[in-house]
Each structure stands twice: as C-alpha cells, then as structure tokens.
Amino acid sequence: MNTLSPRRSRWLAVGLLALVLLLLVRILLLPLWQHWFGTADAIERLETRIEVYQRLIDALPQEQEHLQALQAATPVTEWLLDETTPALAAARLQQLLHSRAGQSGVQVVSTQILNTDASETVQPVAVQAHLRAELTALVGLLYQLESGQPLLFIDSITLLSNPRAQSRTRLARSTDTRPHQLDVRLNVTGYAAEGGTP
C-alpha cells in the first residue's frame, strides 16, 4: 500500500472537504433555498389577491348604491306582462300577438299556449302561432314584437312557402302581381312576474 506524502494528503483532505461541502449545499441548502423563494412567490401572489379583494370590499357599498339607483330608474314592471297568473298572461300574450299581427297585415291562422318551466323571479309564458304573411309584413310584425313593450322574444321561427299560392301563381303568372304568401310558425315568449307584478 502506498503512503501519501503529507502534501498529497493535505490536497486530498481539502478535496474531500470541498466534496462534502458541495454535497451538503446540494442536498440541504439548495432545496431549502428553492423552497424559500417558492414560498416568497406564493406570499406575494396572496398579498396581491388580498389587495384586490380589499379594493372590491371597499367599492361594494358604492356599487350597491349604484345598483339601487339603476333599479329605481328602470322599473322592470313595464317589461313584463302584468297579469297575475300564467294562464291570464298567456291569454294576454295571444291578444298582443293578434293585435300586432292585425296592425302589420299578417293573418293569424292559429295560436296555442305552450307549457314553460318557471324560473326564480319571473314566469316565462310562451305561445306557438301559425301565421300567413307576405315577407315585408312579417318583417314588420317581428320588429314590432321584439322592440315593443312588454318584452317579447321570438324563440323559434319556421318559414315555408305557401304551396296553394304557388300553384295559383303558376296558373295565372301574368295576372297575379302579388308577392308570395309565407306560412310562418313561431314561438313567442313573454314574462310575467311570479305571483303577479310587484
């Protein structure tokens, strides 16, 4: 076995000490350092989140006052059907459809009340209608229904060319200058306040 000179022994001891120190740094200090910086980042993110929540909490009373002012300035009742029960509201919706169709020059063939599911604060009321109309009159009716009061929505619409009008047009093509009649099926939905208007 070779014995090392004192100088080589010293260098070997210094090398082993450096290796032990590097392993100690790698095994203990580096993970501790990474954990410390990760925790610092998490703390910074949480502090930012707390600041955002604090600003929201501080702005809450002002936003509630703003909401109350908007609700007072815009009464909801004018947008709802003012009947007390869903059946009366559906009958009112049928009357509105008939009167607005008559004003627009649209023929109402039939109407049928549809069952709807109630929501929390308003009761949807729907009517299915079968109409006959020229395209320009139909556009006027749809505009009148969706832009007026109470608030009404066209949920679905189906347009079909009227086959009887087409066969008449083929027979008397030169004499008939009227536009084609369309068969229209649509669902109109309005809303009534739950248990009547407040």
mmCIF file of C-alpha atoms in Angstrom:
data_model
loop_
_atom_site.group_PDB
_atom_site.id
_atom_site.type_symbol
_atom_site.label_atom_id
_atom_site.label_comp_id
_atom_site.label_asym_id
_atom_site.label_seq_id
_atom_site.Cartn_x
_atom_site.Cartn_y
_atom_site.Cartn_z
ATOM 1 C CA MET A 1 0.000 0.000 0.000
ATOM 2 C CA ASN A 2 1.292 3.375 -0.966
ATOM 3 C CA THR A 3 1.502 6.025 1.611
ATOM 4 C CA LEU A 4 0.698 9.523 0.563
ATOM 5 C CA SER A 5 3.022 12.339 1.105
ATOM 6 C CA PRO A 6 1.852 14.990 3.542
ATOM 7 C CA ARG A 7 1.324 17.428 0.711
ATOM 8 C CA ARG A 8 -0.884 14.990 -1.245
ATOM 9 C CA SER A 9 -2.742 14.084 1.937
ATOM 10 C CA ARG A 10 -3.488 17.727 2.506
ATOM 11 C CA TRP A 11 -4.801 18.170 -1.044
ATOM 12 C CA LEU A 12 -6.874 15.014 -0.754
ATOM 13 C CA ALA A 13 -8.321 16.231 2.557
ATOM 14 C CA VAL A 14 -9.120 19.627 1.028
ATOM 15 C CA GLY A 15 -10.725 17.889 -1.970
ATOM 16 C CA LEU A 16 -12.804 15.604 0.257
ATOM 17 C CA LEU A 17 -13.834 18.599 2.359
ATOM 18 C CA ALA A 18 -14.868 20.513 -0.779
ATOM 19 C CA LEU A 19 -16.832 17.468 -1.989
ATOM 20 C CA VAL A 20 -18.605 17.164 1.358
ATOM 21 C CA LEU A 21 -19.381 20.884 1.308
ATOM 22 C CA LEU A 22 -20.789 20.668 -2.255
ATOM 23 C CA LEU A 23 -22.922 17.670 -1.321
ATOM 24 C CA LEU A 24 -24.125 19.494 1.778
ATOM 25 C CA VAL A 25 -25.063 22.547 -0.310
ATOM 26 C CA ARG A 26 -26.754 20.365 -2.948
ATOM 27 C CA ILE A 27 -28.670 18.170 -0.514
ATOM 28 C CA LEU A 28 -29.604 20.642 2.209
ATOM 29 C CA LEU A 29 -29.151 24.246 1.230
ATOM 30 C CA LEU A 30 -30.322 24.238 -2.423
ATOM 31 C CA PRO A 31 -33.767 22.681 -1.682
ATOM 32 C CA LEU A 32 -34.135 24.991 1.290
ATOM 33 C CA TRP A 33 -33.264 27.978 -0.903
ATOM 34 C CA GLN A 34 -35.759 26.867 -3.636
ATOM 35 C CA HIS A 35 -38.480 26.350 -1.030
ATOM 36 C CA TRP A 36 -37.810 29.796 0.423
ATOM 37 C CA PHE A 37 -38.116 31.528 -2.989
ATOM 38 C CA GLY A 38 -41.224 29.473 -3.879
ATOM 39 C CA THR A 39 -42.826 30.464 -0.592
ATOM 40 C CA ALA A 40 -41.899 34.105 -1.173
ATOM 41 C CA ASP A 41 -43.610 33.990 -4.614
ATOM 42 C CA ALA A 42 -46.716 32.383 -3.111
ATOM 43 C CA ILE A 43 -46.823 35.030 -0.382
ATOM 44 C CA GLU A 44 -46.528 37.784 -2.998
ATOM 45 C CA ARG A 45 -49.393 36.296 -5.048
ATOM 46 C CA LEU A 46 -51.578 36.005 -1.949
ATOM 47 C CA GLU A 47 -50.812 39.598 -0.936
ATOM 48 C CA THR A 48 -51.817 40.768 -4.425
ATOM 49 C CA ARG A 49 -55.038 38.775 -4.147
ATOM 50 C CA ILE A 50 -55.747 40.304 -0.729
ATOM 51 C CA GLU A 51 -55.260 43.802 -2.185
ATOM 52 C CA VAL A 52 -57.734 43.041 -4.987
ATOM 53 C CA TYR A 53 -60.297 41.674 -2.529
ATOM 54 C CA GLN A 54 -59.815 44.689 -0.280
ATOM 55 C CA ARG A 55 -60.478 47.065 -3.193
ATOM 56 C CA LEU A 56 -63.621 45.083 -4.063
ATOM 57 C CA ILE A 57 -64.813 45.210 -0.460
ATOM 58 C CA ASP A 58 -64.159 48.953 -0.300
ATOM 59 C CA ALA A 59 -66.105 49.531 -3.544
ATOM 60 C CA LEU A 60 -69.067 47.318 -2.557
ATOM 61 C CA PRO A 61 -71.224 49.980 -0.810
ATOM 62 C CA GLN A 62 -70.792 52.393 -3.713
ATOM 63 C CA GLU A 63 -71.654 49.671 -6.246
ATOM 64 C CA GLN A 64 -74.746 48.674 -4.237
ATOM 65 C CA GLU A 65 -75.932 52.297 -4.221
ATOM 66 C CA HIS A 66 -75.323 52.486 -7.973
ATOM 67 C CA LEU A 67 -77.312 49.273 -8.499
ATOM 68 C CA GLN A 68 -80.220 50.581 -6.411
ATOM 69 C CA ALA A 69 -80.222 53.830 -8.395
ATOM 70 C CA LEU A 70 -80.315 51.886 -11.665
ATOM 71 C CA GLN A 71 -83.117 49.654 -10.408
ATOM 72 C CA ALA A 72 -85.121 52.686 -9.292
ATOM 73 C CA ALA A 73 -84.560 54.451 -12.619
ATOM 74 C CA THR A 74 -85.509 51.388 -14.682
ATOM 75 C CA PRO A 75 -88.673 49.734 -13.389
ATOM 76 C CA VAL A 76 -88.961 46.135 -14.512
ATOM 77 C CA THR A 77 -92.749 46.066 -14.460
ATOM 78 C CA GLU A 78 -93.117 47.818 -17.811
ATOM 79 C CA TRP A 79 -91.203 44.974 -19.478
ATOM 80 C CA LEU A 80 -93.396 42.214 -18.002
ATOM 81 C CA LEU A 81 -96.907 41.042 -18.791
ATOM 82 C CA ASP A 82 -98.999 42.472 -15.952
ATOM 83 C CA GLU A 83 -101.365 39.538 -15.429
ATOM 84 C CA THR A 84 -101.458 37.704 -12.104
ATOM 85 C CA THR A 85 -101.452 34.087 -13.314
ATOM 86 C CA PRO A 86 -99.625 32.290 -16.121
ATOM 87 C CA ALA A 87 -102.926 31.463 -17.849
ATOM 88 C CA LEU A 88 -104.011 35.116 -17.895
ATOM 89 C CA ALA A 89 -100.536 36.165 -19.041
ATOM 90 C CA ALA A 90 -100.698 33.620 -21.893
ATOM 91 C CA ALA A 91 -104.125 34.935 -22.920
ATOM 92 C CA ARG A 92 -102.726 38.486 -22.867
ATOM 93 C CA LEU A 93 -99.792 37.340 -24.996
ATOM 94 C CA GLN A 94 -102.230 35.860 -27.526
ATOM 95 C CA GLN A 95 -104.162 39.163 -27.599
ATOM 96 C CA LEU A 96 -100.945 41.107 -28.164
ATOM 97 C CA LEU A 97 -99.947 38.768 -30.990
ATOM 98 C CA HIS A 98 -103.376 39.074 -32.663
ATOM 99 C CA SER A 99 -103.480 42.873 -32.372
ATOM 100 C CA ARG A 100 -99.923 43.423 -33.596
ATOM 101 C CA ALA A 101 -100.416 40.932 -36.421
ATOM 102 C CA GLY A 102 -103.559 42.798 -37.477
ATOM 103 C CA GLN A 103 -101.681 46.113 -37.438
ATOM 104 C CA SER A 104 -98.931 44.635 -39.613
ATOM 105 C CA GLY A 105 -101.276 42.964 -42.103
ATOM 106 C CA VAL A 106 -100.434 39.418 -41.014
ATOM 107 C CA GLN A 107 -103.135 36.726 -40.830
ATOM 108 C CA VAL A 108 -103.134 34.637 -37.634
ATOM 109 C CA VAL A 109 -104.226 31.098 -38.523
ATOM 110 C CA SER A 110 -103.958 29.622 -35.023
ATOM 111 C CA THR A 111 -102.295 30.065 -31.649
ATOM 112 C CA GLN A 112 -101.537 27.593 -28.903
ATOM 113 C CA ILE A 113 -100.272 28.154 -25.359
ATOM 114 C CA LEU A 114 -97.052 26.250 -24.594
ATOM 115 C CA ASN A 115 -96.047 24.892 -21.198
ATOM 116 C CA THR A 116 -92.911 26.510 -19.778
ATOM 117 C CA ASP A 117 -90.745 25.962 -16.725
ATOM 118 C CA ALA A 118 -90.825 28.681 -14.076
ATOM 119 C CA SER A 119 -87.618 30.489 -13.181
ATOM 120 C CA GLU A 120 -86.854 32.145 -9.858
ATOM 121 C CA THR A 121 -88.236 35.659 -10.238
ATOM 122 C CA VAL A 122 -90.180 35.699 -13.495
ATOM 123 C CA GLN A 123 -92.600 33.251 -15.074
ATOM 124 C CA PRO A 124 -91.990 32.645 -18.794
ATOM 125 C CA VAL A 125 -95.163 32.470 -20.890
ATOM 126 C CA ALA A 126 -94.967 31.081 -24.430
ATOM 127 C CA VAL A 127 -97.381 30.916 -27.354
ATOM 128 C CA GLN A 128 -96.932 28.991 -30.583
ATOM 129 C CA ALA A 129 -98.502 30.741 -33.563
ATOM 130 C CA HIS A 130 -99.244 29.775 -37.152
ATOM 131 C CA LEU A 131 -99.355 32.829 -39.418
ATOM 132 C CA ARG A 132 -99.698 33.682 -43.107
ATOM 133 C CA ALA A 133 -97.984 36.794 -44.339
ATOM 134 C CA GLU A 134 -96.044 38.470 -47.070
ATOM 135 C CA LEU A 135 -92.379 38.894 -46.287
ATOM 136 C CA THR A 136 -92.484 42.668 -45.711
ATOM 137 C CA ALA A 137 -95.493 42.386 -43.378
ATOM 138 C CA LEU A 138 -93.785 39.559 -41.476
ATOM 139 C CA VAL A 139 -90.616 41.608 -41.004
ATOM 140 C CA GLY A 140 -92.726 44.482 -39.646
ATOM 141 C CA LEU A 141 -94.504 42.167 -37.211
ATOM 142 C CA LEU A 142 -91.273 40.601 -35.952
ATOM 143 C CA TYR A 143 -89.754 44.031 -35.408
ATOM 144 C CA GLN A 144 -92.879 45.224 -33.597
ATOM 145 C CA LEU A 145 -92.942 42.142 -31.344
ATOM 146 C CA GLU A 146 -89.299 42.266 -30.320
ATOM 147 C CA SER A 147 -88.871 46.029 -29.977
ATOM 148 C CA GLY A 148 -92.054 46.954 -28.098
ATOM 149 C CA GLN A 149 -93.268 46.588 -24.567
ATOM 150 C CA PRO A 150 -93.792 44.203 -22.843
ATOM 151 C CA LEU A 151 -90.548 42.410 -23.607
ATOM 152 C CA LEU A 152 -91.210 39.574 -26.078
ATOM 153 C CA PHE A 153 -88.817 37.131 -27.715
ATOM 154 C CA ILE A 154 -89.136 35.009 -30.844
ATOM 155 C CA ASP A 155 -87.706 31.669 -29.723
ATOM 156 C CA SER A 156 -88.021 29.761 -32.973
ATOM 157 C CA ILE A 157 -89.362 30.535 -36.400
ATOM 158 C CA THR A 158 -90.072 28.385 -39.445
ATOM 159 C CA LEU A 159 -90.865 29.938 -42.825
ATOM 160 C CA LEU A 160 -92.446 27.887 -45.602
ATOM 161 C CA SER A 161 -93.622 28.973 -48.989
ATOM 162 C CA ASN A 162 -97.401 28.544 -49.271
ATOM 163 C CA PRO A 163 -97.962 25.744 -51.837
ATOM 164 C CA ARG A 164 -101.512 26.901 -52.645
ATOM 165 C CA ALA A 165 -100.273 30.360 -53.538
ATOM 166 C CA GLN A 166 -97.544 28.829 -55.710
ATOM 167 C CA SER A 167 -100.000 26.699 -57.706
ATOM 168 C CA ARG A 168 -102.255 29.723 -58.253
ATOM 169 C CA THR A 169 -99.241 31.720 -59.375
ATOM 170 C CA ARG A 170 -98.264 29.080 -61.916
ATOM 171 C CA LEU A 171 -101.762 29.122 -63.403
ATOM 172 C CA ALA A 172 -102.084 32.896 -63.595
ATOM 173 C CA ARG A 173 -98.465 34.017 -63.704
ATOM 174 C CA SER A 174 -99.074 37.028 -65.875
ATOM 175 C CA THR A 175 -102.129 38.375 -63.983
ATOM 176 C CA ASP A 176 -101.021 37.830 -60.373
ATOM 177 C CA THR A 177 -98.534 40.500 -59.282
ATOM 178 C CA ARG A 178 -98.926 39.997 -55.511
ATOM 179 C CA PRO A 179 -95.900 38.763 -53.562
ATOM 180 C CA HIS A 180 -95.980 35.168 -52.322
ATOM 181 C CA GLN A 181 -97.637 34.382 -49.013
ATOM 182 C CA LEU A 182 -95.472 32.565 -46.483
ATOM 183 C CA ASP A 183 -96.627 30.034 -43.912
ATOM 184 C CA VAL A 184 -94.951 31.002 -40.657
ATOM 185 C CA ARG A 185 -94.731 29.050 -37.423
ATOM 186 C CA LEU A 186 -93.116 30.759 -34.474
ATOM 187 C CA ASN A 187 -92.887 30.653 -30.706
ATOM 188 C CA VAL A 188 -93.280 33.961 -28.869
ATOM 189 C CA THR A 189 -92.194 34.180 -25.228
ATOM 190 C CA GLY A 190 -93.051 36.898 -22.738
ATOM 191 C CA TYR A 191 -92.517 37.101 -18.989
ATOM 192 C CA ALA A 192 -94.839 37.692 -16.056
ATOM 193 C CA ALA A 193 -93.712 38.373 -12.504
ATOM 194 C CA GLU A 194 -94.015 35.355 -10.229
ATOM 195 C CA GLY A 195 -97.354 35.732 -8.442
ATOM 196 C CA GLY A 196 -98.241 38.941 -10.293
ATOM 197 C CA THR A 197 -96.377 42.178 -10.799
ATOM 198 C CA PRO A 198 -94.840 43.702 -7.693
#
